[in-house]
Amino acid sequence: MIEFLKNWCEGIMISVFITVIIEMLVPEGNIKKYVRVIIGVYMVFIILNPIISGIDKFDIDNILEFDRNYKTQETSVSNDDILSLYSKAMETDIKEKFDNIKDITIVFSENLEEIENIEIIIHDGETKVNEIKDYIKENYQVSENIISIIS
């Protein structure tokens, strides 16, 4: 890539040098305007030539396929990360609300759209089973039959 840029810059410098010499040799008058236009077109062609010649090497299908694969990969990783963060936040919230909780396990459906099961293990002692179930039902909109509390 650097070799390409080096050659491109050398080509531009040589063409600038040639155009300066041509402009100095052309006498003043009407013809000088036309020579400047031709030199301008020549310079534009020299500058754009690598870009124009690179378009036929440019394979848009491969780039679009790469983009689709990248987005799919990014989305699947993002779903796992989001699921993990949501699960951890839910566990932390419930543990902070109730101090007698030892462990929480949350199981999501295959399509990751809903919670299938919540299993809560509480310490032996004061049991707040109904309070815990009511809190989870209200805050996370889940059915009471998927919540199981083990003491």
mmCIF file of N, CA, C and O in Angstrom, residues 62-124:
data_model
loop_
_atom_site.group_PDB
_atom_site.id
_atom_site.type_symbol
_atom_site.label_atom_id
_atom_site.label_comp_id
_atom_site.label_asym_id
_atom_site.label_seq_id
_atom_site.Cartn_x
_atom_site.Cartn_y
_atom_site.Cartn_z
ATOM 1 N N ASN A 62 -18.226 -9.266 -2.226
ATOM 2 C CA ASN A 62 -17.450 -9.752 -1.082
ATOM 3 C C ASN A 62 -17.553 -8.806 0.109
ATOM 4 O O ASN A 62 -17.641 -9.242 1.252
ATOM 5 N N ILE A 63 -17.555 -7.527 -0.163
ATOM 6 C CA ILE A 63 -17.657 -6.551 0.916
ATOM 7 C C ILE A 63 -19.020 -6.629 1.583
ATOM 8 O O ILE A 63 -19.138 -6.609 2.811
ATOM 9 N N LEU A 64 -20.088 -6.752 0.788
ATOM 10 C CA LEU A 64 -21.433 -6.861 1.364
ATOM 11 C C LEU A 64 -21.586 -8.144 2.168
ATOM 12 O O LEU A 64 -22.191 -8.151 3.239
ATOM 13 N N GLU A 65 -21.031 -9.246 1.693
ATOM 14 C CA GLU A 65 -21.090 -10.517 2.421
ATOM 15 C C GLU A 65 -20.340 -10.411 3.744
ATOM 16 O O GLU A 65 -20.813 -10.872 4.775
ATOM 17 N N PHE A 66 -19.174 -9.794 3.713
ATOM 18 C CA PHE A 66 -18.404 -9.589 4.940
ATOM 19 C C PHE A 66 -19.203 -8.748 5.931
ATOM 20 O O PHE A 66 -19.252 -9.046 7.121
ATOM 21 N N ASP A 67 -19.860 -7.700 5.439
ATOM 22 C CA ASP A 67 -20.652 -6.827 6.295
ATOM 23 C C ASP A 67 -21.804 -7.598 6.932
ATOM 24 O O ASP A 67 -22.073 -7.465 8.121
ATOM 25 N N ARG A 68 -22.500 -8.437 6.139
ATOM 26 C CA ARG A 68 -23.610 -9.241 6.684
ATOM 27 C C ARG A 68 -23.108 -10.203 7.751
ATOM 28 O O ARG A 68 -23.710 -10.346 8.807
ATOM 29 N N ASN A 69 -21.987 -10.867 7.488
ATOM 30 C CA ASN A 69 -21.435 -11.807 8.464
ATOM 31 C C ASN A 69 -21.014 -11.089 9.741
ATOM 32 O O ASN A 69 -21.230 -11.587 10.838
ATOM 33 N N TYR A 70 -20.425 -9.922 9.595
ATOM 34 C CA TYR A 70 -19.978 -9.161 10.758
ATOM 35 C C TYR A 70 -21.173 -8.733 11.604
ATOM 36 O O TYR A 70 -21.154 -8.862 12.821
ATOM 37 N N LYS A 71 -22.228 -8.242 10.969
ATOM 38 C CA LYS A 71 -23.409 -7.812 11.716
ATOM 39 C C LYS A 71 -24.070 -8.980 12.418
ATOM 40 O O LYS A 71 -24.526 -8.854 13.547
ATOM 41 N N THR A 72 -24.139 -10.147 11.769
ATOM 42 C CA THR A 72 -24.727 -11.328 12.391
ATOM 43 C C THR A 72 -23.908 -11.746 13.600
ATOM 44 O O THR A 72 -24.458 -12.044 14.656
ATOM 45 N N GLN A 73 -22.616 -11.763 13.462
ATOM 46 C CA GLN A 73 -21.747 -12.139 14.567
ATOM 47 C C GLN A 73 -21.873 -11.135 15.705
ATOM 48 O O GLN A 73 -21.977 -11.509 16.862
ATOM 49 N N GLU A 74 -21.906 -9.868 15.368
ATOM 50 C CA GLU A 74 -22.006 -8.839 16.380
ATOM 51 C C GLU A 74 -23.326 -8.952 17.136
ATOM 52 O O GLU A 74 -23.359 -8.832 18.348
ATOM 53 N N THR A 75 -24.423 -9.229 16.439
ATOM 54 C CA THR A 75 -25.726 -9.342 17.059
ATOM 55 C C THR A 75 -25.792 -10.526 17.999
ATOM 56 O O THR A 75 -26.306 -10.420 19.099
ATOM 57 N N SER A 76 -25.254 -11.693 17.590
ATOM 58 C CA SER A 76 -25.326 -12.861 18.454
ATOM 59 C C SER A 76 -24.514 -12.651 19.726
ATOM 60 O O SER A 76 -24.928 -13.038 20.805
ATOM 61 N N VAL A 77 -23.379 -12.011 19.634
ATOM 62 C CA VAL A 77 -22.583 -11.716 20.818
ATOM 63 C C VAL A 77 -23.315 -10.704 21.690
ATOM 64 O O VAL A 77 -23.364 -10.841 22.894
ATOM 65 N N SER A 78 -23.921 -9.733 21.081
ATOM 66 C CA SER A 78 -24.640 -8.716 21.822
ATOM 67 C C SER A 78 -25.808 -9.314 22.587
ATOM 68 O O SER A 78 -26.060 -8.928 23.725
ATOM 69 N N ASN A 79 -26.533 -10.253 21.986
ATOM 70 C CA ASN A 79 -27.654 -10.883 22.678
ATOM 71 C C ASN A 79 -27.187 -11.621 23.921
ATOM 72 O O ASN A 79 -27.819 -11.532 24.975
ATOM 73 N N ASP A 80 -26.095 -12.350 23.822
ATOM 74 C CA ASP A 80 -25.556 -13.060 24.985
ATOM 75 C C ASP A 80 -25.138 -12.077 26.068
ATOM 76 O O ASP A 80 -25.396 -12.298 27.251
ATOM 77 N N ASP A 81 -24.489 -11.000 25.659
ATOM 78 C CA ASP A 81 -24.052 -10.003 26.633
ATOM 79 C C ASP A 81 -25.241 -9.335 27.314
ATOM 80 O O ASP A 81 -25.245 -9.138 28.526
ATOM 81 N N ILE A 82 -26.235 -8.995 26.536
ATOM 82 C CA ILE A 82 -27.418 -8.348 27.091
ATOM 83 C C ILE A 82 -28.137 -9.289 28.038
ATOM 84 O O ILE A 82 -28.570 -8.897 29.123
ATOM 85 N N LEU A 83 -28.270 -10.535 27.648
ATOM 86 C CA LEU A 83 -28.918 -11.532 28.499
ATOM 87 C C LEU A 83 -28.175 -11.682 29.815
ATOM 88 O O LEU A 83 -28.774 -11.705 30.888
ATOM 89 N N SER A 84 -26.862 -11.751 29.753
ATOM 90 C CA SER A 84 -26.049 -11.885 30.963
ATOM 91 C C SER A 84 -26.196 -10.660 31.862
ATOM 92 O O SER A 84 -26.359 -10.788 33.078
ATOM 93 N N LEU A 85 -26.147 -9.472 31.281
ATOM 94 C CA LEU A 85 -26.293 -8.251 32.060
ATOM 95 C C LEU A 85 -27.667 -8.153 32.704
ATOM 96 O O LEU A 85 -27.796 -7.785 33.874
ATOM 97 N N TYR A 86 -28.697 -8.496 31.950
ATOM 98 C CA TYR A 86 -30.067 -8.453 32.478
ATOM 99 C C TYR A 86 -30.220 -9.438 33.623
ATOM 100 O O TYR A 86 -30.792 -9.118 34.668
ATOM 101 N N SER A 87 -29.694 -10.628 33.450
ATOM 102 C CA SER A 87 -29.774 -11.659 34.473
ATOM 103 C C SER A 87 -29.040 -11.226 35.744
ATOM 104 O O SER A 87 -29.568 -11.360 36.853
ATOM 105 N N LYS A 88 -27.837 -10.700 35.599
ATOM 106 C CA LYS A 88 -27.062 -10.238 36.760
ATOM 107 C C LYS A 88 -27.760 -9.083 37.466
ATOM 108 O O LYS A 88 -27.799 -9.022 38.697
ATOM 109 N N ALA A 89 -28.305 -8.150 36.699
ATOM 110 C CA ALA A 89 -29.005 -7.015 37.298
ATOM 111 C C ALA A 89 -30.237 -7.480 38.066
ATOM 112 O O ALA A 89 -30.524 -6.985 39.170
ATOM 113 N N MET A 90 -30.938 -8.427 37.501
ATOM 114 C CA MET A 90 -32.128 -8.969 38.160
ATOM 115 C C MET A 90 -31.740 -9.675 39.459
ATOM 116 O O MET A 90 -32.374 -9.470 40.501
ATOM 117 N N GLU A 91 -30.700 -10.487 39.415
ATOM 118 C CA GLU A 91 -30.225 -11.192 40.617
ATOM 119 C C GLU A 91 -29.796 -10.198 41.691
ATOM 120 O O GLU A 91 -30.160 -10.337 42.860
ATOM 121 N N THR A 92 -29.038 -9.198 41.307
ATOM 122 C CA THR A 92 -28.565 -8.197 42.265
ATOM 123 C C THR A 92 -29.725 -7.445 42.887
ATOM 124 O O THR A 92 -29.757 -7.218 44.102
ATOM 125 N N ASP A 93 -30.684 -7.075 42.079
ATOM 126 C CA ASP A 93 -31.854 -6.344 42.573
ATOM 127 C C ASP A 93 -32.619 -7.169 43.607
ATOM 128 O O ASP A 93 -32.964 -6.667 44.678
ATOM 129 N N ILE A 94 -32.860 -8.414 43.315
ATOM 130 C CA ILE A 94 -33.626 -9.268 44.231
ATOM 131 C C ILE A 94 -32.828 -9.533 45.508
ATOM 132 O O ILE A 94 -33.378 -9.498 46.610
ATOM 133 N N LYS A 95 -31.519 -9.771 45.372
ATOM 134 C CA LYS A 95 -30.688 -10.029 46.565
ATOM 135 C C LYS A 95 -30.597 -8.801 47.460
ATOM 136 O O LYS A 95 -30.539 -8.919 48.685
ATOM 137 N N GLU A 96 -30.576 -7.614 46.866
ATOM 138 C CA GLU A 96 -30.531 -6.392 47.674
ATOM 139 C C GLU A 96 -31.849 -6.151 48.394
ATOM 140 O O GLU A 96 -31.866 -5.641 49.511
ATOM 141 N N LYS A 97 -32.927 -6.530 47.775
ATOM 142 C CA LYS A 97 -34.252 -6.312 48.371
ATOM 143 C C LYS A 97 -34.500 -7.271 49.538
ATOM 144 O O LYS A 97 -35.083 -6.886 50.543
ATOM 145 N N PHE A 98 -34.046 -8.509 49.389
ATOM 146 C CA PHE A 98 -34.279 -9.524 50.414
ATOM 147 C C PHE A 98 -32.932 -10.070 50.880
ATOM 148 O O PHE A 98 -32.189 -10.656 50.101
ATOM 149 N N ASP A 99 -32.658 -9.917 52.172
ATOM 150 C CA ASP A 99 -31.342 -10.291 52.693
ATOM 151 C C ASP A 99 -31.184 -11.778 52.983
ATOM 152 O O ASP A 99 -30.087 -12.239 53.248
ATOM 153 N N ASN A 100 -32.232 -12.562 52.921
ATOM 154 C CA ASN A 100 -32.125 -13.984 53.242
ATOM 155 C C ASN A 100 -31.945 -14.869 52.001
ATOM 156 O O ASN A 100 -32.044 -16.078 52.084
ATOM 157 N N ILE A 101 -31.608 -14.295 50.863
ATOM 158 C CA ILE A 101 -31.440 -15.066 49.626
ATOM 159 C C ILE A 101 -29.989 -15.514 49.502
ATOM 160 O O ILE A 101 -29.062 -14.709 49.589
ATOM 161 N N LYS A 102 -29.799 -16.800 49.274
ATOM 162 C CA LYS A 102 -28.463 -17.378 49.131
ATOM 163 C C LYS A 102 -28.030 -17.408 47.666
ATOM 164 O O LYS A 102 -26.921 -17.039 47.329
ATOM 165 N N ASP A 103 -28.939 -17.864 46.771
ATOM 166 C CA ASP A 103 -28.590 -17.996 45.358
ATOM 167 C C ASP A 103 -29.839 -17.852 44.492
ATOM 168 O O ASP A 103 -30.942 -18.196 44.921
ATOM 169 N N ILE A 104 -29.634 -17.366 43.273
ATOM 170 C CA ILE A 104 -30.725 -17.214 42.312
ATOM 171 C C ILE A 104 -30.261 -17.778 40.976
ATOM 172 O O ILE A 104 -29.162 -17.487 40.517
ATOM 173 N N THR A 105 -31.125 -18.568 40.340
ATOM 174 C CA THR A 105 -30.855 -19.075 38.998
ATOM 175 C C THR A 105 -32.018 -18.660 38.100
ATOM 176 O O THR A 105 -33.176 -18.948 38.403
ATOM 177 N N ILE A 106 -31.680 -17.998 36.993
ATOM 178 C CA ILE A 106 -32.697 -17.527 36.050
ATOM 179 C C ILE A 106 -32.476 -18.230 34.723
ATOM 180 O O ILE A 106 -31.376 -18.200 34.177
ATOM 181 N N VAL A 107 -33.536 -18.865 34.198
ATOM 182 C CA VAL A 107 -33.459 -19.588 32.931
ATOM 183 C C VAL A 107 -34.350 -18.869 31.921
ATOM 184 O O VAL A 107 -35.536 -18.648 32.183
ATOM 185 N N PHE A 108 -33.761 -18.546 30.765
ATOM 186 C CA PHE A 108 -34.509 -17.872 29.704
ATOM 187 C C PHE A 108 -34.916 -18.877 28.627
ATOM 188 O O PHE A 108 -34.298 -19.934 28.479
ATOM 189 N N SER A 109 -35.938 -18.521 27.850
ATOM 190 C CA SER A 109 -36.384 -19.380 26.746
ATOM 191 C C SER A 109 -35.334 -19.392 25.644
ATOM 192 O O SER A 109 -34.419 -18.572 25.631
ATOM 193 N N GLU A 110 -35.475 -20.315 24.691
ATOM 194 C CA GLU A 110 -34.496 -20.440 23.604
ATOM 195 C C GLU A 110 -34.408 -19.181 22.754
ATOM 196 O O GLU A 110 -33.345 -18.806 22.289
ATOM 197 N N ASN A 111 -35.531 -18.522 22.544
ATOM 198 C CA ASN A 111 -35.518 -17.306 21.727
ATOM 199 C C ASN A 111 -35.171 -16.057 22.547
ATOM 200 O O ASN A 111 -35.192 -14.956 22.024
ATOM 201 N N LEU A 112 -34.857 -16.249 23.838
ATOM 202 C CA LEU A 112 -34.403 -15.192 24.737
ATOM 203 C C LEU A 112 -35.429 -14.090 24.944
ATOM 204 O O LEU A 112 -35.086 -12.988 25.350
ATOM 205 N N GLU A 113 -36.686 -14.377 24.702
ATOM 206 C CA GLU A 113 -37.703 -13.344 24.830
ATOM 207 C C GLU A 113 -38.411 -13.351 26.178
ATOM 208 O O GLU A 113 -38.994 -12.355 26.569
ATOM 209 N N GLU A 114 -38.382 -14.468 26.875
ATOM 210 C CA GLU A 114 -39.078 -14.513 28.149
ATOM 211 C C GLU A 114 -38.349 -15.414 29.135
ATOM 212 O O GLU A 114 -37.529 -16.241 28.753
ATOM 213 N N ILE A 115 -38.688 -15.225 30.400
ATOM 214 C CA ILE A 115 -38.082 -16.024 31.465
ATOM 215 C C ILE A 115 -38.892 -17.298 31.624
ATOM 216 O O ILE A 115 -40.114 -17.250 31.763
ATOM 217 N N GLU A 116 -38.218 -18.442 31.585
ATOM 218 C CA GLU A 116 -38.898 -19.731 31.743
ATOM 219 C C GLU A 116 -38.970 -20.170 33.193
ATOM 220 O O GLU A 116 -39.949 -20.773 33.608
ATOM 221 N N ASN A 117 -37.903 -19.895 33.962
ATOM 222 C CA ASN A 117 -37.867 -20.391 35.326
ATOM 223 C C ASN A 117 -36.966 -19.504 36.176
ATOM 224 O O ASN A 117 -35.919 -19.057 35.719
ATOM 225 N N ILE A 118 -37.395 -19.281 37.413
ATOM 226 C CA ILE A 118 -36.575 -18.582 38.394
ATOM 227 C C ILE A 118 -36.525 -19.469 39.632
ATOM 228 O O ILE A 118 -37.560 -19.779 40.211
ATOM 229 N N GLU A 119 -35.318 -19.867 39.989
ATOM 230 C CA GLU A 119 -35.141 -20.701 41.179
ATOM 231 C C GLU A 119 -34.349 -19.902 42.203
ATOM 232 O O GLU A 119 -33.254 -19.423 41.922
ATOM 233 N N ILE A 120 -34.927 -19.775 43.396
ATOM 234 C CA ILE A 120 -34.313 -18.983 44.446
ATOM 235 C C ILE A 120 -34.063 -19.886 45.647
ATOM 236 O O ILE A 120 -34.965 -20.597 46.099
ATOM 237 N N ILE A 121 -32.853 -19.852 46.148
ATOM 238 C CA ILE A 121 -32.498 -20.602 47.357
ATOM 239 C C ILE A 121 -32.334 -19.594 48.478
ATOM 240 O O ILE A 121 -31.551 -18.642 48.360
ATOM 241 N N ILE A 122 -33.100 -19.811 49.573
ATOM 242 C CA ILE A 122 -33.037 -18.883 50.694
ATOM 243 C C ILE A 122 -32.417 -19.575 51.903
ATOM 244 O O ILE A 122 -32.412 -20.798 52.006
ATOM 245 N N HIS A 123 -31.878 -18.741 52.823
ATOM 246 C CA HIS A 123 -31.298 -19.261 54.060
ATOM 247 C C HIS A 123 -32.406 -19.796 54.948
ATOM 248 O O HIS A 123 -33.548 -19.336 54.901
ATOM 249 N N ASP A 124 -32.052 -20.771 55.768
ATOM 250 C CA ASP A 124 -32.996 -21.215 56.779
ATOM 251 C C ASP A 124 -33.192 -20.078 57.760
ATOM 252 O O ASP A 124 -32.266 -19.432 58.186
#
